mmCIF file of C-alpha atoms in Angstrom:
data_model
loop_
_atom_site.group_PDB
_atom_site.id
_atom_site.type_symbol
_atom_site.label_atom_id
_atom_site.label_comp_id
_atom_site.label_asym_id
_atom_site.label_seq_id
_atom_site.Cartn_x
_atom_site.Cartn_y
_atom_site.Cartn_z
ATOM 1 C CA UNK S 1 -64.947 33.150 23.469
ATOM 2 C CA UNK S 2 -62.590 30.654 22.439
ATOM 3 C CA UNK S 3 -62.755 27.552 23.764
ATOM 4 C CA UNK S 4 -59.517 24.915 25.155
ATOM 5 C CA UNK S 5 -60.930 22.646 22.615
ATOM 6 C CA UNK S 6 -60.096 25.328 19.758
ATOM 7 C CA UNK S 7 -57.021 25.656 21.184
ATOM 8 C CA UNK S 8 -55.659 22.448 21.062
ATOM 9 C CA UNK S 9 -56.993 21.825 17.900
ATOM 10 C CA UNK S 10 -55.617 25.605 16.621
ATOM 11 C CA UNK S 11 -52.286 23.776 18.303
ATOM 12 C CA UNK S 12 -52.372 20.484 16.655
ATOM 13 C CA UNK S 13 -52.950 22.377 13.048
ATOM 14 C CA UNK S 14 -49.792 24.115 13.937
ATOM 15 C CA UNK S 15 -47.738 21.197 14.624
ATOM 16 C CA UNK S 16 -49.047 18.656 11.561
ATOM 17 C CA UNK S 17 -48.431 22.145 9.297
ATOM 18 C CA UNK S 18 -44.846 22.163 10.810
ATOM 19 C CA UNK S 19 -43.979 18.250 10.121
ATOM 20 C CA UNK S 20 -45.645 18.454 6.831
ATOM 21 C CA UNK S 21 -43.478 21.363 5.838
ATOM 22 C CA UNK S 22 -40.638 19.546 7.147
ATOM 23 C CA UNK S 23 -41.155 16.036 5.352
ATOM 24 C CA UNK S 24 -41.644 18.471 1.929
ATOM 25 C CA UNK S 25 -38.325 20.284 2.478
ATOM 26 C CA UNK S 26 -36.200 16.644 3.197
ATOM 27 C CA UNK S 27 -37.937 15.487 0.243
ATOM 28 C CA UNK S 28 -37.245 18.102 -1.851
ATOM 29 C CA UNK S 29 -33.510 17.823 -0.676
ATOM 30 C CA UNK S 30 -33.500 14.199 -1.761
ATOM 31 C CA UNK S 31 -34.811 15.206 -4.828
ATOM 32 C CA UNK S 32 -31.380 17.272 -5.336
ATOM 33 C CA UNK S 33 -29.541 14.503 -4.275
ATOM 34 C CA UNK S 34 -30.173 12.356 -6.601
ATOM 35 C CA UNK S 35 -30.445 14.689 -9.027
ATOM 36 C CA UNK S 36 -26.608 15.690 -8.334
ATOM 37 C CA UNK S 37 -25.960 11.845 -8.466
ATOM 38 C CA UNK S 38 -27.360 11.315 -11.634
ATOM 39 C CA UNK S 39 -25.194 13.919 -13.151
ATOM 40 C CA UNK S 40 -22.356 12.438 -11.771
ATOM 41 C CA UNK S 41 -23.025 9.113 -12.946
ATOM 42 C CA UNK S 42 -23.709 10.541 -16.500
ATOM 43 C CA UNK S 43 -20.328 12.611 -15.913
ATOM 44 C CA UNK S 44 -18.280 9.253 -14.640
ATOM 45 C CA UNK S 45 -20.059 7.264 -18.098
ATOM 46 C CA UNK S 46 -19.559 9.954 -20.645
ATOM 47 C CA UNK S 47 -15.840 9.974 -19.215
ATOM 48 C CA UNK S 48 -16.017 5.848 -19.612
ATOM 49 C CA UNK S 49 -16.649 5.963 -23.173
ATOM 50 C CA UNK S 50 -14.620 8.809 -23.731
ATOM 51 C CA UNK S 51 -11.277 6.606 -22.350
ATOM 52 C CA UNK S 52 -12.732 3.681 -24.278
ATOM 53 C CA UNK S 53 -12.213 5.993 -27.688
ATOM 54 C CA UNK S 54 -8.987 7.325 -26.704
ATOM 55 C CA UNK S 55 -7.741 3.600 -25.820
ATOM 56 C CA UNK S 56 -9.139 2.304 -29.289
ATOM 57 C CA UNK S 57 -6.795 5.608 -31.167
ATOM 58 C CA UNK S 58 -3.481 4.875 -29.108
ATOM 59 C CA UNK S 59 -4.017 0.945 -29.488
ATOM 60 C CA UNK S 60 -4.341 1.150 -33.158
ATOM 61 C CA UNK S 61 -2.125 -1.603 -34.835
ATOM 62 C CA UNK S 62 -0.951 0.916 -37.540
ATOM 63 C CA UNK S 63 0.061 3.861 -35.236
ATOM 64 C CA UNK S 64 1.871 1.032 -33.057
ATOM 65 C CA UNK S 65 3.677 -0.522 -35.879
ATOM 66 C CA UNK S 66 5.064 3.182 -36.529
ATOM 67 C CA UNK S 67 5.950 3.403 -32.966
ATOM 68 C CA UNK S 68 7.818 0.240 -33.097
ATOM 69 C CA UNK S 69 9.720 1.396 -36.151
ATOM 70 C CA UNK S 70 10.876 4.964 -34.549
ATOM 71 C CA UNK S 71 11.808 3.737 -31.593
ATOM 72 C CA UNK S 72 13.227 0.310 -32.367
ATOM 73 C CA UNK S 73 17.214 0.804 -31.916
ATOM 74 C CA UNK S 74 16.345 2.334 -28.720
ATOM 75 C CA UNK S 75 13.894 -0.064 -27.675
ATOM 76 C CA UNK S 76 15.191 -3.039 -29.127
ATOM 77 C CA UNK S 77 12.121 -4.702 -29.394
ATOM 78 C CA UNK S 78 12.281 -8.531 -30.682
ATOM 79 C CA UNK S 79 8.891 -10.593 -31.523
ATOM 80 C CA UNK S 80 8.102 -12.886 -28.620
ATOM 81 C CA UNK S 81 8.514 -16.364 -29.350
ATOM 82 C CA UNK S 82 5.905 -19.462 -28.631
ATOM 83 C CA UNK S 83 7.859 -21.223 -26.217
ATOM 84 C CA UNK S 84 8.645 -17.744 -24.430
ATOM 85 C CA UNK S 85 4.967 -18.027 -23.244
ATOM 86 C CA UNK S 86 3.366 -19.966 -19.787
ATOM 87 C CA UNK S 87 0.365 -20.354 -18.991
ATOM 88 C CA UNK S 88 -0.921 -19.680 -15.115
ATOM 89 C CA UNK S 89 -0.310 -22.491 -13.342
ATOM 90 C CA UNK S 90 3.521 -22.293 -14.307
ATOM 91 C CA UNK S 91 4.233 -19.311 -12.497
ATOM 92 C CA UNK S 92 5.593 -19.156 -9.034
ATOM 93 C CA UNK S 93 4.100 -19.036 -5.699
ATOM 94 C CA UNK S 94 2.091 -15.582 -4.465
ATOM 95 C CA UNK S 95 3.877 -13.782 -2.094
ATOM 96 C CA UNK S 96 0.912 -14.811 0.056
ATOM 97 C CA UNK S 97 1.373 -18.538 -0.208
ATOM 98 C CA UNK S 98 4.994 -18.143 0.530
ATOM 99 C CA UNK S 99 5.712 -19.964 4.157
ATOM 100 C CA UNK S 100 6.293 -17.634 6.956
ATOM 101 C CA UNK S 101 9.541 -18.529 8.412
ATOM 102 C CA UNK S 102 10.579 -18.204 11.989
ATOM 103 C CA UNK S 103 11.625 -15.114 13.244
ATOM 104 C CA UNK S 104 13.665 -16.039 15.800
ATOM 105 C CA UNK S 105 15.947 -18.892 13.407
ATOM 106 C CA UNK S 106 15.938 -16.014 10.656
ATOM 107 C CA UNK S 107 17.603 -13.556 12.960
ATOM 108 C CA UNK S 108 19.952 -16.068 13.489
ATOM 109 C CA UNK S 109 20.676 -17.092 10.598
ATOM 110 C CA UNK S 110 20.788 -14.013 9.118
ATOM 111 C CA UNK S 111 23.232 -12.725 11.778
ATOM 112 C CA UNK S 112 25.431 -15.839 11.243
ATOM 113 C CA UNK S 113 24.968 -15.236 7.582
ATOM 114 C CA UNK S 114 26.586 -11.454 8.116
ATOM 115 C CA UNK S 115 29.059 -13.023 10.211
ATOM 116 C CA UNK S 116 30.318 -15.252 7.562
ATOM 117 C CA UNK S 117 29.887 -13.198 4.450
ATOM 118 C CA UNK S 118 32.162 -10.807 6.132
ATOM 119 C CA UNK S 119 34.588 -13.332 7.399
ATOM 120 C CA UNK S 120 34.444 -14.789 3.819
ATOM 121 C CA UNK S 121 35.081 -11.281 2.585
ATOM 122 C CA UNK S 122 37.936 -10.430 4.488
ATOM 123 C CA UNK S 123 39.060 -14.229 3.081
ATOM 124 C CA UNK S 124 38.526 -13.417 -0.462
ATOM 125 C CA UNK S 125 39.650 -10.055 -0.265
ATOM 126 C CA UNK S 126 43.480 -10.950 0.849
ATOM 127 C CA UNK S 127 43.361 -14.453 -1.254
ATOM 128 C CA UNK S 128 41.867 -11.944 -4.531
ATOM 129 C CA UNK S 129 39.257 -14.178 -5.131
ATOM 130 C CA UNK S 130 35.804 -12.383 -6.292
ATOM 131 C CA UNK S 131 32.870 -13.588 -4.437
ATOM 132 C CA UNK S 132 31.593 -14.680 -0.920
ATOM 133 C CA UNK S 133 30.988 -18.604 -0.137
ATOM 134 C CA UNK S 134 29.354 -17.804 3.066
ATOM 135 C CA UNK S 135 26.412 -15.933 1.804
ATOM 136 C CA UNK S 136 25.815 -18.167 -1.157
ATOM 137 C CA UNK S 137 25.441 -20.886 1.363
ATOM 138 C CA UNK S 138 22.772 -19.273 2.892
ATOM 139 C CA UNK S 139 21.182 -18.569 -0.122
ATOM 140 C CA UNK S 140 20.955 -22.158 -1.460
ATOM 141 C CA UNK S 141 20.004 -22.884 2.279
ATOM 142 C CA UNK S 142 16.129 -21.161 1.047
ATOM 143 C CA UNK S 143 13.774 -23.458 -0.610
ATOM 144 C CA UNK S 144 12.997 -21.712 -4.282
ATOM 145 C CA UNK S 145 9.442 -22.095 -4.951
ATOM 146 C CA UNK S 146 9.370 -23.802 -8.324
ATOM 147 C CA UNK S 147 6.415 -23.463 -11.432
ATOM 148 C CA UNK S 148 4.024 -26.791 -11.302
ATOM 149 C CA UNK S 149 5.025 -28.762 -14.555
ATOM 150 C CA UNK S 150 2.713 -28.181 -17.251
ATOM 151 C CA UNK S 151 0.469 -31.506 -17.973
ATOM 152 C CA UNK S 152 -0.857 -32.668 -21.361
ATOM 153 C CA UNK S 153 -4.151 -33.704 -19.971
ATOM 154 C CA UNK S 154 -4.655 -30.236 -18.254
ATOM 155 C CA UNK S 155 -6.696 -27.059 -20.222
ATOM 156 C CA UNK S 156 -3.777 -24.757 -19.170
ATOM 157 C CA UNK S 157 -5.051 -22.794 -21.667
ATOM 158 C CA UNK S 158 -8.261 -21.398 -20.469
ATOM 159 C CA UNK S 159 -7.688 -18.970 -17.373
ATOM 160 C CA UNK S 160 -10.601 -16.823 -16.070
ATOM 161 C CA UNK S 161 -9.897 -13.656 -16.370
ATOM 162 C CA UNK S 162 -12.068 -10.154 -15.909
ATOM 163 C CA UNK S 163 -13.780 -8.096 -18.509
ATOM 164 C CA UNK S 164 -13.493 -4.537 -18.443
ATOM 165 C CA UNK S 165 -17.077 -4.819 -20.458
ATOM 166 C CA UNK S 166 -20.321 -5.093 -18.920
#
């Protein structure tokens, strides 16, 4: 009656059914997935403009100017002067331009720096005199990493900085 022909064919049918109904269930699932994103993303930008309000309340000159007048003998806020400002190139190194230094001469040093702080101590202690020569040595010993003077010709005054706004 039936033939192996029908049979593979009835098989086949079976199997491109199955796969089908697989793809359509992944799909589907996808579907939800990015459904589920989009609400989040709507979520994350409704919360975005939400902050952006609450930032342009609490930054209001008026309700800071109050601020600054309740709290100003505890504070003791004072208006920051022109020449109080530098521009970028003026500040000091990053820690990450800083030179490594040897850790084998900063042991020693630093254990000869103990030595003589304390023997300095002990010094000033039965002489009365405040302060330790020994470890102010070592501390001039350090190179300070000093601001680049600011130049004329330069445009100190324009430094790139981000935007918070797209």
């Amino acid at each position: 009656m039936l033939k192996t022909f029908d049979l593979v064919l009835i098989g086949v049918m079976t199997a491109t059914a199955t796969v089908t109904y697989t793809i359509k269930h992944r799909a589907e699932l996808k579907v939800e997935e990015v459904h589920r994103l989009e609400a989040e993303i709507k979520l994350e930008k409704d919360t975005i403009d939400l902050l952006k309000a609450d930032w342009a309340l609490q930054s209001q000159p008026n309700r800071l100017e109050r601020l600054v007048n309740a709290y100003n003998e505890e504070l003791k806020l004072q208006p920051t002067e022109s020449t109080a400002l530098v521009h970028a190139k003026e500040l000091p190194m990053l820690k990450s331009e800083v030179p490594v230094p040897d850790v084998t001469e900063a042991k020693a040093s630093a254990k000869g720096a103990t030595e003589a702080s304390a023997k300095s101590a002990t010094e000033a202690s039965a002489k009365g005199a405040p302060g330790t020569k020994g470890a102010q040595a070592t501390a001039k010993a350090q190179p300070v990493p000093m601001p680049a003077p600011r130049g004329e010709a330069e445009d100190a005054d324009q430094i790139e900085t981000g935007s918070v706004e797209e």
